[in-house]
Every structure is written in structure tokens, then in C-alpha cells.
XYZ file of N, CA and C in Angstrom:
501
model
N 173.673 134.155 58.129
C 173.390 133.012 58.989
C 171.934 132.942 59.384
N 171.595 133.792 60.323
C 170.114 133.636 60.932
C 169.219 134.280 59.913
N 169.641 135.341 59.310
C 168.582 135.962 58.255
C 168.363 134.877 57.183
N 169.512 134.359 56.750
C 169.356 133.431 55.604
C 168.407 132.183 56.010
N 168.553 131.762 57.188
C 167.691 130.614 57.614
C 166.200 131.061 57.569
N 165.957 132.318 58.111
C 164.551 132.768 58.009
C 164.121 133.023 56.473
N 165.043 133.378 55.685
C 164.656 133.580 54.367
C 164.274 132.232 53.548
N 165.041 131.208 53.954
C 164.732 129.956 53.446
C 163.535 129.296 53.915
N 163.193 129.536 55.102
C 161.852 129.149 55.731
C 160.691 129.869 54.958
N 160.855 131.097 54.842
C 159.792 131.936 54.182
C 159.588 131.468 52.666
N 160.772 131.174 52.043
C 160.664 130.661 50.621
C 159.958 129.393 50.557
N 160.299 128.553 51.406
C 159.701 127.119 51.267
C 158.206 127.132 51.699
N 157.756 128.084 52.608
C 156.422 128.181 52.913
C 155.494 129.009 51.928
N 155.961 129.876 51.297
C 155.195 130.813 50.397
C 155.102 130.304 49.077
N 156.150 129.786 48.449
C 156.005 129.280 47.054
C 156.422 130.300 46.159
N 156.552 129.819 44.839
C 156.962 130.653 43.699
C 155.962 131.649 43.138
N 154.747 131.147 42.987
C 153.635 131.940 42.351
C 153.438 133.310 43.034
N 153.253 133.292 44.296
C 153.082 134.652 45.023
C 154.257 135.611 44.819
N 155.452 135.051 44.826
C 156.727 135.860 44.643
C 156.626 136.410 43.275
N 156.329 135.683 42.261
C 156.368 136.156 40.839
C 155.234 137.148 40.714
N 154.019 137.038 41.286
C 153.100 138.024 41.268
C 153.403 139.282 41.854
N 154.212 139.284 42.897
C 154.698 140.533 43.673
C 155.718 141.144 42.726
N 156.631 140.521 42.136
C 157.557 141.023 41.178
C 156.951 141.669 39.969
N 156.020 140.956 39.402
C 155.311 141.586 38.211
C 154.519 142.811 38.489
N 153.815 142.724 39.743
C 152.985 143.896 40.094
C 153.970 145.003 40.344
N 155.086 144.784 40.996
C 155.928 145.974 41.244
C 156.500 146.535 39.955
N 156.783 145.704 39.032
C 157.276 146.165 37.706
C 156.149 146.944 36.977
N 154.909 146.447 37.035
C 153.834 147.038 36.261
C 153.634 148.460 36.959
N 153.678 148.656 38.249
C 153.574 150.002 38.891
C 154.728 150.848 38.499
N 155.930 150.331 38.672
C 157.166 151.176 38.428
C 157.236 151.608 36.890
N 156.832 150.751 36.046
C 156.936 151.056 34.627
C 155.923 152.063 34.169
N 154.820 152.120 34.827
C 153.746 153.050 34.428
C 153.909 154.451 35.018
N 154.670 154.631 36.147
C 154.737 155.753 36.751
C 155.257 156.967 35.826
N 156.311 156.653 34.962
C 156.880 157.683 34.217
C 155.921 158.098 32.972
N 155.540 157.083 32.212
C 154.688 157.391 30.933
C 153.329 157.931 31.242
N 152.674 157.429 32.374
C 151.298 157.847 32.719
C 151.260 159.060 33.595
N 151.990 159.059 34.674
C 151.917 160.142 35.665
C 153.021 161.227 35.547
N 154.037 160.872 34.785
C 155.178 161.942 34.661
C 156.063 161.863 35.807
N 156.164 160.870 36.569
C 157.047 160.770 37.679
C 158.363 160.100 37.226
N 159.393 160.800 37.604
C 160.778 160.334 37.230
C 161.400 159.666 38.501
N 161.624 158.465 38.332
C 162.382 157.801 39.396
C 163.990 157.708 39.196
N 164.599 157.608 40.259
C 166.094 157.698 40.176
C 166.609 156.383 39.335
N 167.568 156.619 38.510
C 168.028 155.540 37.695
C 168.545 154.299 38.368
N 169.051 154.472 39.582
C 169.453 153.304 40.442
C 168.207 152.341 40.685
N 167.110 153.066 40.907
C 165.922 152.366 41.194
C 165.296 151.688 40.001
N 165.487 152.300 38.824
C 164.729 151.710 37.624
C 165.628 150.997 36.618
N 166.943 150.910 36.998
C 167.875 150.261 36.064
C 167.376 148.839 35.668
N 166.838 148.010 36.547
C 166.511 146.650 36.249
C 165.147 146.667 35.435
N 164.432 147.733 35.525
C 163.194 147.715 34.593
C 163.436 147.865 33.106
N 164.689 148.393 32.758
C 165.069 148.354 31.306
C 165.024 146.920 30.722
N 165.453 145.955 31.599
C 165.556 144.593 31.262
C 164.064 144.084 31.022
N 163.162 144.483 31.958
C 161.775 144.028 31.925
C 161.061 144.609 30.629
N 161.562 145.847 30.226
C 160.847 146.405 29.142
C 161.053 145.518 27.794
N 162.131 144.770 27.665
C 162.370 143.989 26.704
C 161.335 142.801 26.501
N 160.851 142.433 27.579
C 159.846 141.268 27.595
C 158.458 141.884 27.810
N 158.148 143.218 27.507
C 156.938 143.826 27.598
C 155.873 142.991 26.813
N 154.654 143.054 27.302
C 153.547 142.414 26.583
C 152.720 143.254 25.656
N 153.427 144.352 25.246
C 152.857 145.285 24.224
C 153.179 144.717 22.923
N 152.374 143.641 22.492
C 152.655 143.036 21.240
C 152.532 143.807 20.119
N 151.651 144.835 20.026
C 151.515 145.650 18.870
C 152.726 146.585 18.800
N 153.310 147.167 19.825
C 154.338 147.959 19.704
C 155.628 147.140 19.327
N 155.720 145.925 19.751
C 156.849 145.051 19.356
C 156.940 144.608 17.943
N 155.701 144.486 17.364
C 155.627 143.999 15.992
C 155.643 144.913 14.891
N 154.985 146.080 15.082
C 154.869 147.075 14.011
C 155.105 148.439 14.579
N 155.819 149.361 13.728
C 155.813 150.716 14.223
C 154.444 151.371 14.336
N 154.320 152.284 15.322
C 152.950 152.796 15.460
C 152.348 153.420 14.289
N 153.192 154.085 13.393
C 152.738 154.842 12.231
C 152.253 153.878 11.196
N 152.578 152.553 11.231
C 152.155 151.687 10.198
C 150.778 151.147 10.388
N 150.249 151.309 11.562
C 149.034 150.670 12.047
C 147.744 151.680 11.525
N 147.994 152.884 11.536
C 146.954 153.759 11.103
C 146.667 154.843 12.030
N 145.374 155.249 12.125
C 145.125 156.429 12.967
C 145.223 156.041 14.512
N 145.177 157.031 15.289
C 145.260 156.745 16.774
C 144.122 155.923 17.294
N 142.881 156.209 16.645
C 141.747 155.436 17.007
C 141.842 153.955 16.674
N 142.367 153.641 15.608
C 142.737 152.321 15.039
C 143.748 151.641 16.054
N 144.775 152.400 16.373
C 145.832 151.881 17.423
C 145.179 151.355 18.743
N 144.374 152.402 19.217
C 143.701 152.178 20.565
C 142.758 151.099 20.429
N 142.010 150.873 19.335
C 140.980 149.794 19.171
C 141.764 148.484 19.149
N 142.889 148.400 18.369
C 143.723 147.212 18.381
C 144.372 146.907 19.764
N 144.810 147.964 20.435
C 145.476 147.699 21.722
C 144.519 147.199 22.698
N 143.205 147.627 22.604
C 142.218 147.192 23.588
C 141.679 145.941 23.343
N 141.618 145.481 21.962
C 140.946 144.175 21.574
C 141.873 143.059 21.518
N 143.167 143.144 21.385
C 143.918 141.980 21.196
C 143.966 141.131 22.451
N 143.863 141.710 23.641
C 143.762 140.788 24.915
C 142.556 140.019 24.868
N 141.399 140.696 24.457
C 140.197 139.960 24.418
C 140.230 138.859 23.463
N 140.797 139.121 22.385
C 140.993 137.890 21.250
C 141.872 136.856 21.792
N 142.904 137.142 22.550
C 143.762 136.227 23.114
C 143.047 135.333 24.188
N 142.239 135.944 25.002
C 141.347 135.207 25.925
C 140.460 134.278 25.255
N 139.809 134.726 24.171
C 138.826 133.811 23.457
C 139.605 132.798 22.727
N 140.713 132.977 22.124
C 141.492 131.903 21.479
C 142.048 130.928 22.453
N 142.567 131.446 23.576
C 143.036 130.536 24.568
C 141.887 129.619 25.142
N 140.687 130.426 25.440
C 139.513 129.696 25.931
C 139.030 128.577 24.955
N 139.033 128.852 23.738
C 138.625 127.893 22.736
C 139.565 126.664 22.701
N 140.854 126.969 22.866
C 141.886 125.868 22.940
C 141.668 125.086 24.152
N 141.454 125.593 25.237
C 141.195 124.962 26.598
C 139.896 124.135 26.402
N 138.847 124.628 25.837
C 137.622 123.907 25.703
C 137.673 122.820 24.780
N 138.442 122.970 23.680
C 138.567 121.865 22.751
C 139.442 120.683 23.372
N 140.479 121.141 24.255
C 141.246 120.137 24.792
C 140.378 119.187 25.884
N 139.614 120.080 26.633
C 138.771 119.495 27.667
C 137.726 118.481 26.948
N 137.153 118.933 25.788
C 136.144 118.074 25.111
C 136.816 116.755 24.691
N 138.010 116.961 24.052
C 138.734 115.729 23.561
C 139.055 114.897 24.668
N 139.431 115.377 25.738
C 139.780 114.562 26.964
C 138.607 113.758 27.397
N 137.477 114.487 27.544
C 136.314 113.947 27.925
C 135.742 112.844 27.131
N 135.832 113.123 25.857
C 135.391 112.144 24.819
C 136.242 110.858 24.733
N 137.586 111.048 24.977
C 138.514 109.928 24.987
C 138.565 109.203 26.342
N 137.993 109.857 27.384
C 138.089 109.160 28.699
C 137.176 108.059 28.833
N 136.019 108.211 28.143
C 134.916 107.106 28.266
C 134.178 107.111 29.673
N 134.229 108.266 30.208
C 133.615 108.402 31.519
C 132.101 108.540 31.448
N 131.397 108.179 32.496
C 130.000 108.185 32.497
C 129.495 109.691 32.596
N 128.149 109.767 32.155
C 127.530 111.081 32.115
C 127.535 111.740 33.471
N 127.711 111.010 34.596
C 127.561 111.447 35.916
C 128.701 112.399 36.243
N 129.810 112.069 35.650
C 131.152 112.900 35.844
C 131.219 114.031 34.947
N 130.234 114.297 34.069
C 130.189 115.348 33.141
C 130.216 116.729 33.858
N 129.508 116.773 34.872
C 129.245 117.982 35.634
C 130.675 118.504 36.321
N 131.345 117.460 36.857
C 132.653 117.758 37.408
C 133.602 118.210 36.286
N 133.620 117.632 35.107
C 134.466 118.046 34.060
C 134.109 119.421 33.648
N 132.942 119.812 33.524
C 132.556 121.050 33.060
C 133.079 122.142 34.149
N 132.878 121.943 35.353
C 133.365 122.724 36.430
C 134.902 122.972 36.407
N 135.548 121.812 36.159
C 137.027 121.949 36.023
C 137.489 122.770 34.797
N 136.794 122.630 33.713
C 137.075 123.301 32.550
C 136.762 124.857 32.735
N 135.669 125.130 33.360
C 135.368 126.557 33.663
C 136.387 127.129 34.517
N 136.866 126.362 35.549
C 138.001 126.891 36.418
C 139.151 127.262 35.515
N 139.485 126.440 34.543
C 140.659 126.659 33.723
C 140.542 127.888 32.900
N 139.387 127.982 32.287
C 138.976 129.234 31.444
C 139.069 130.445 32.328
N 138.507 130.464 33.538
C 138.563 131.664 34.321
C 140.068 131.897 34.779
N 140.932 130.963 35.034
C 142.243 131.123 35.325
C 143.035 131.780 34.217
N 142.729 131.230 32.976
C 143.395 131.847 31.681
C 142.889 133.234 31.494
N 141.653 133.560 31.771
C 141.251 134.983 31.529
C 141.812 135.960 32.518
N 141.903 135.523 33.805
C 142.438 136.329 34.876
C 143.977 136.482 34.546
N 144.788 135.456 34.189
C 146.097 135.528 33.934
C 146.507 136.498 32.642
N 145.625 136.353 31.681
C 145.882 137.279 30.565
C 145.651 138.763 30.985
N 144.495 138.966 31.717
C 144.200 140.337 31.950
C 145.194 140.926 32.979
N 145.734 140.109 33.857
C 146.652 140.603 34.847
C 148.074 140.927 34.177
N 148.407 140.206 33.173
C 149.693 140.488 32.611
C 149.633 141.615 31.498
N 148.558 141.717 30.975
C 148.319 142.516 29.808
C 147.884 144.017 30.168
N 147.146 144.142 31.262
C 146.449 145.339 31.579
C 147.391 146.532 31.656
N 148.533 146.433 32.194
C 149.443 147.709 32.291
C 149.805 148.147 30.817
N 150.105 147.304 29.989
C 150.549 147.738 28.679
C 149.493 148.222 27.892
N 148.233 147.789 28.022
C 147.125 148.355 27.274
C 146.743 149.697 27.926
N 146.884 149.833 29.247
C 146.591 151.072 30.017
C 147.577 152.162 29.548
N 148.883 151.725 29.527
C 149.967 152.600 29.149
C 149.751 153.255 27.713
N 149.271 152.267 26.796
C 148.977 152.773 25.340
C 147.825 153.690 25.333
N 146.762 153.386 26.149
C 145.732 154.343 26.241
C 146.154 155.759 26.807
N 146.890 155.614 27.832
C 147.365 156.985 28.353
C 148.345 157.726 27.520
N 149.102 157.016 26.787
C 149.986 157.657 25.828
C 149.245 158.354 24.724
N 148.080 157.946 24.465
C 147.392 158.518 23.326
C 146.878 159.910 23.824
N 146.833 160.185 25.060
C 146.378 161.458 25.503
C 147.450 162.382 25.937
N 148.690 161.943 25.932
C 149.908 162.597 26.317
C 150.218 163.666 25.191
N 150.334 164.934 25.510
C 150.612 166.001 24.692
C 152.015 166.655 25.051
N 152.610 167.190 23.966
C 153.790 167.992 24.350
C 153.491 169.383 23.631
N 153.790 170.415 24.372
C 153.601 171.768 23.955
C 154.873 172.383 23.325
N 154.646 173.257 22.227
C 155.686 173.857 21.529
C 155.361 175.420 21.233
N 156.337 176.292 21.464
C 156.216 177.632 21.100
C 156.067 177.747 19.467
N 155.068 178.400 19.097
C 154.882 178.729 17.677
C 155.231 180.138 17.231
N 155.102 180.986 18.310
C 155.560 182.379 17.991
C 156.166 182.889 19.347
N 157.370 183.227 19.163
C 158.200 183.764 20.317
C 157.641 185.204 20.708
N 157.168 185.925 19.904
C 156.741 187.308 20.269
C 155.431 187.257 21.140
N 154.550 186.527 20.578
C 153.306 186.447 21.331
C 153.130 185.481 22.389
N 154.152 184.574 22.436
C 154.331 183.370 23.338
C 153.120 182.290 23.148
N 152.740 182.351 21.780
C 151.644 181.292 21.533
C 152.263 179.951 21.441
N 151.490 178.953 22.076
C 151.921 177.515 22.005
C 150.897 176.694 21.457
N 151.380 175.655 20.846
C 150.521 174.597 20.295
C 150.892 173.283 20.748
N 149.875 172.501 21.145
C 150.224 171.118 21.687
C 149.900 169.982 20.619
N 150.785 169.010 20.721
C 150.634 167.881 19.801
C 150.564 166.651 20.567
N 149.976 165.577 20.022
C 150.046 164.275 20.696
C 151.363 163.642 20.441
N 151.955 163.102 21.584
C 153.238 162.529 21.403
C 153.177 161.277 20.700
N 152.147 160.522 20.794
C 151.961 159.303 20.121
C 151.894 159.321 18.662
N 151.412 160.553 18.128
C 151.285 160.757 16.747
C 152.568 161.316 16.221
């Protein structure tokens, strides 16, 4: 009753975008705790993150097996550069759309400054959105490159050898 009414008021005043950002941010933090920091969360707490892993923005891991891409250096370079390429391609598309709209609108040159400002706002929004959504998967792949697992190589002398998990 009363709690539901408060929740409805909060929902109508806040909007969808902040709620979505909070949900995505929580997932990004919860999903990186295990691979990056070695923290194991209870499965009741992380059960819903399995669903979110299916829509992960790790495009490289979803398209090709890691071994097919090449050395670890190549994989790290690709993982770090594809978001920049995405920002550039999206920015070029936004700029082309804005140019076409401006040319077809027939507006006077006095409005050109406003049009450039609006286009720059769209470009900045696109860059921030891509960086916000992609940063955790890129960070996770970089941290996984340094994650090692140690094995006994000689039981008598207790010698151990470490290998990269990603390789």
C-alpha cells in the first residue's frame, strides 16, 4: 500500500535513465569482483549476473576464441582499440547525419553555430556512452592478461611454476 505509493512517486520523478545507469553500474562492479580481485560472492547474490554475462560487451570474446586472435599482446591491443574505433565510427555517422540535415534544412549561416554545438553535444554523448558501457569488459580483459595460476612441477622440491590463465 503505502510503500508502493512511495515507490510509484519515486519512479515518476526520477525517470528510467538514472535507474538504468545504477543497474548497469552495479552489474559492472559485481561482475569484475571475481575475475579482477578474486572475490567470490554468494551464488544467491550473483545468480542474476549470469543472465547479464550473456549480453556482455566483450565483442572480441563473443566472436572469436581467444586462441584464434594471436598473442596476448595482439589480444590486448584489439581489446583496447575496438572501443576507440567504435567511438570514431559512431562519431563519423553522427557528423554525416548532422551535415546532411544542415544542408537539407536550408537554414541561414547564422544558425550554423547552434548546429555545430548540437552536433558536438551528440558526439560527446556518444563517446561517454560507449566508454561507460565498454570500460568494464576492456578492464576485465586487461586484468585477465595478468592473472596467473601456479602449479607444482616437482613434488620433492616443492618447485612451482606459474602460467597465464588467458594463454
